Short mmCIF file of C-alpha atoms in Angstrom, two decimals:
data_model
loop_
_atom_site.label_atom_id
_atom_site.label_comp_id
_atom_site.label_asym_id
_atom_site.label_seq_id
_atom_site.Cartn_x
_atom_site.Cartn_y
_atom_site.Cartn_z
CA UNK W 1 -28.51 -7.32 45.47
CA UNK W 2 -31.08 -8.49 48.00
CA UNK W 3 -32.05 -5.92 50.89
CA UNK W 4 -31.69 -7.33 54.38
CA UNK W 5 -34.67 -7.14 56.65
CA UNK W 6 -32.37 -6.54 59.77
CA UNK W 7 -31.06 -3.12 60.69
CA UNK W 8 -28.28 -4.64 62.88
CA UNK W 9 -26.50 -8.14 62.50
CA UNK W 10 -26.11 -9.86 65.81
CA UNK W 11 -24.69 -13.06 64.78
CA UNK W 12 -23.27 -14.25 61.38
CA UNK W 13 -21.96 -17.55 60.63
CA UNK W 14 -21.37 -20.01 57.72
CA UNK W 15 -24.32 -22.37 57.02
CA UNK W 16 -26.31 -24.71 54.77
CA UNK W 17 -30.08 -24.47 53.51
CA UNK W 18 -31.50 -27.95 53.15
CA UNK W 19 -34.58 -26.41 51.13
CA UNK W 20 -34.82 -28.51 47.94
CA UNK W 21 -31.04 -28.56 46.73
CA UNK W 22 -28.50 -27.90 49.42
CA UNK W 23 -27.21 -24.18 49.29
CA UNK W 24 -24.03 -23.13 51.14
CA UNK W 25 -24.00 -19.49 52.37
CA UNK W 26 -24.19 -17.32 55.33
CA UNK W 27 -26.68 -17.44 58.13
CA UNK W 28 -27.48 -14.03 59.86
CA UNK W 29 -29.36 -13.58 63.11
CA UNK W 30 -30.35 -9.86 63.49
CA UNK W 31 -32.68 -7.68 65.34
CA UNK W 32 -35.74 -8.21 62.85
CA UNK W 33 -35.34 -11.73 61.70
CA UNK W 34 -33.27 -14.78 60.59
CA UNK W 35 -31.76 -14.74 57.23
CA UNK W 36 -29.80 -17.07 54.96
CA UNK W 37 -27.95 -15.85 51.94
CA UNK W 38 -26.58 -18.24 49.36
CA UNK W 39 -22.98 -17.79 48.24
CA UNK W 40 -23.48 -18.76 44.59
CA UNK W 41 -26.61 -16.71 43.83
CA UNK W 42 -28.17 -13.56 44.79
CA UNK W 43 -31.52 -15.06 43.91
CA UNK W 44 -31.30 -17.84 46.67
CA UNK W 45 -32.19 -16.29 50.06
CA UNK W 46 -34.43 -17.07 53.04
CA UNK W 47 -35.63 -14.24 55.25
CA UNK W 48 -37.92 -15.04 58.30
CA UNK W 49 -39.08 -12.21 60.46
CA UNK W 50 -39.07 -12.91 64.28
CA UNK W 51 -43.16 -12.38 64.31
CA UNK W 52 -43.52 -15.32 61.76
CA UNK W 53 -41.48 -17.88 63.88
CA UNK W 54 -43.74 -20.51 65.27
CA UNK W 55 -41.03 -22.71 66.67
CA UNK W 56 -37.54 -23.84 66.20
CA UNK W 57 -36.83 -27.77 66.12
CA UNK W 58 -33.33 -28.70 66.91
CA UNK W 59 -31.91 -32.26 66.24
CA UNK W 60 -29.91 -33.24 69.17
CA UNK W 61 -27.63 -36.13 69.23
CA UNK W 62 -25.29 -37.55 72.06
CA UNK W 63 -27.07 -35.75 74.76
CA UNK W 64 -26.63 -32.26 73.14
CA UNK W 65 -22.97 -32.61 72.48
CA UNK W 66 -23.78 -32.42 68.64
CA UNK W 67 -26.71 -30.72 66.83
CA UNK W 68 -26.47 -31.63 63.24
CA UNK W 69 -29.24 -29.39 61.93
CA UNK W 70 -32.10 -27.28 63.12
CA UNK W 71 -35.34 -26.23 61.45
CA UNK W 72 -37.56 -23.14 61.78
CA UNK W 73 -41.29 -23.67 61.49
CA UNK W 74 -42.99 -20.63 60.41
CA UNK W 75 -46.77 -19.56 60.90
CA UNK W 76 -47.62 -19.53 57.34
CA UNK W 77 -44.84 -20.88 55.07
CA UNK W 78 -43.84 -24.23 56.51
CA UNK W 79 -40.53 -25.42 57.80
CA UNK W 80 -37.13 -24.55 56.85
CA UNK W 81 -34.03 -26.70 57.66
CA UNK W 82 -30.58 -25.47 58.13
CA UNK W 83 -27.24 -26.58 59.41
CA UNK W 84 -24.50 -24.23 60.67
CA UNK W 85 -20.90 -24.20 61.58
CA UNK W 86 -21.76 -23.34 65.20
CA UNK W 87 -25.32 -24.48 65.74
CA UNK W 88 -25.26 -24.03 69.40
CA UNK W 89 -24.46 -20.21 69.04
CA UNK W 90 -27.09 -19.77 66.22
CA UNK W 91 -29.79 -21.31 68.69
CA UNK W 92 -28.56 -19.21 71.52
CA UNK W 93 -28.99 -15.95 69.43
CA UNK W 94 -32.28 -17.20 68.08
CA UNK W 95 -33.57 -18.00 71.56
CA UNK W 96 -32.94 -14.33 72.68
CA UNK W 97 -35.77 -13.22 70.10
CA UNK W 98 -38.34 -15.99 70.14
CA UNK W 99 -37.95 -17.17 73.68
CA UNK W 100 -36.66 -20.64 75.15
CA UNK W 101 -40.24 -22.14 75.05
CA UNK W 102 -40.35 -21.86 71.36
CA UNK W 103 -37.11 -23.94 70.86
CA UNK W 104 -38.03 -27.78 71.01
CA UNK W 105 -36.11 -30.91 70.66
CA UNK W 106 -37.04 -33.10 67.77
CA UNK W 107 -37.80 -36.66 67.84
CA UNK W 108 -35.07 -39.32 68.12
CA UNK W 109 -34.91 -42.05 65.30
CA UNK W 110 -36.19 -44.79 67.99
CA UNK W 111 -39.08 -42.31 68.89
CA UNK W 112 -40.26 -41.92 65.29
CA UNK W 113 -40.01 -45.71 64.90
CA UNK W 114 -41.89 -46.32 68.05
CA UNK W 115 -44.84 -43.85 67.09
CA UNK W 116 -45.11 -45.58 63.64
CA UNK W 117 -45.65 -48.97 65.38
CA UNK W 118 -48.09 -47.49 67.75
CA UNK W 119 -50.18 -46.09 64.92
CA UNK W 120 -50.30 -49.15 62.84
CA UNK W 121 -51.14 -51.37 66.02
CA UNK W 122 -53.92 -48.65 66.72
CA UNK W 123 -55.26 -48.77 63.14
CA UNK W 124 -55.18 -52.62 63.18
CA UNK W 125 -56.84 -52.90 66.74
CA UNK W 126 -59.43 -50.19 65.45
CA UNK W 127 -60.48 -52.08 62.28
CA UNK W 128 -60.76 -55.44 64.29
CA UNK W 129 -63.34 -53.70 66.85
CA UNK W 130 -65.62 -52.39 63.91
#
């Protein structure tokens, strides 16, 4: 059995981890960190202390009415993507520990496409001028 890093669970909800294969389980926001425990295996768990959280990236659709998934970017170990039954409540609970300035909105589909075209255009014009 895995030992929790939290001494007090502030919010627990069913969720999904999108790290490699999709794992279903429980998301727990506690006093010392964010945790995910898979339902099917004791070996599949993710524990992120609050000191390691660099930012939280929320994918927002329909003007904030739907948040399909969110990601936690850590200072050392990369980005972990999750979805939850109640993502707004999870983000509110996380916000109390990391601060509102660290929760950011992800780029929309069209913003990603626009940046791609800008980068292609920038490379094309840069090569021509040399």
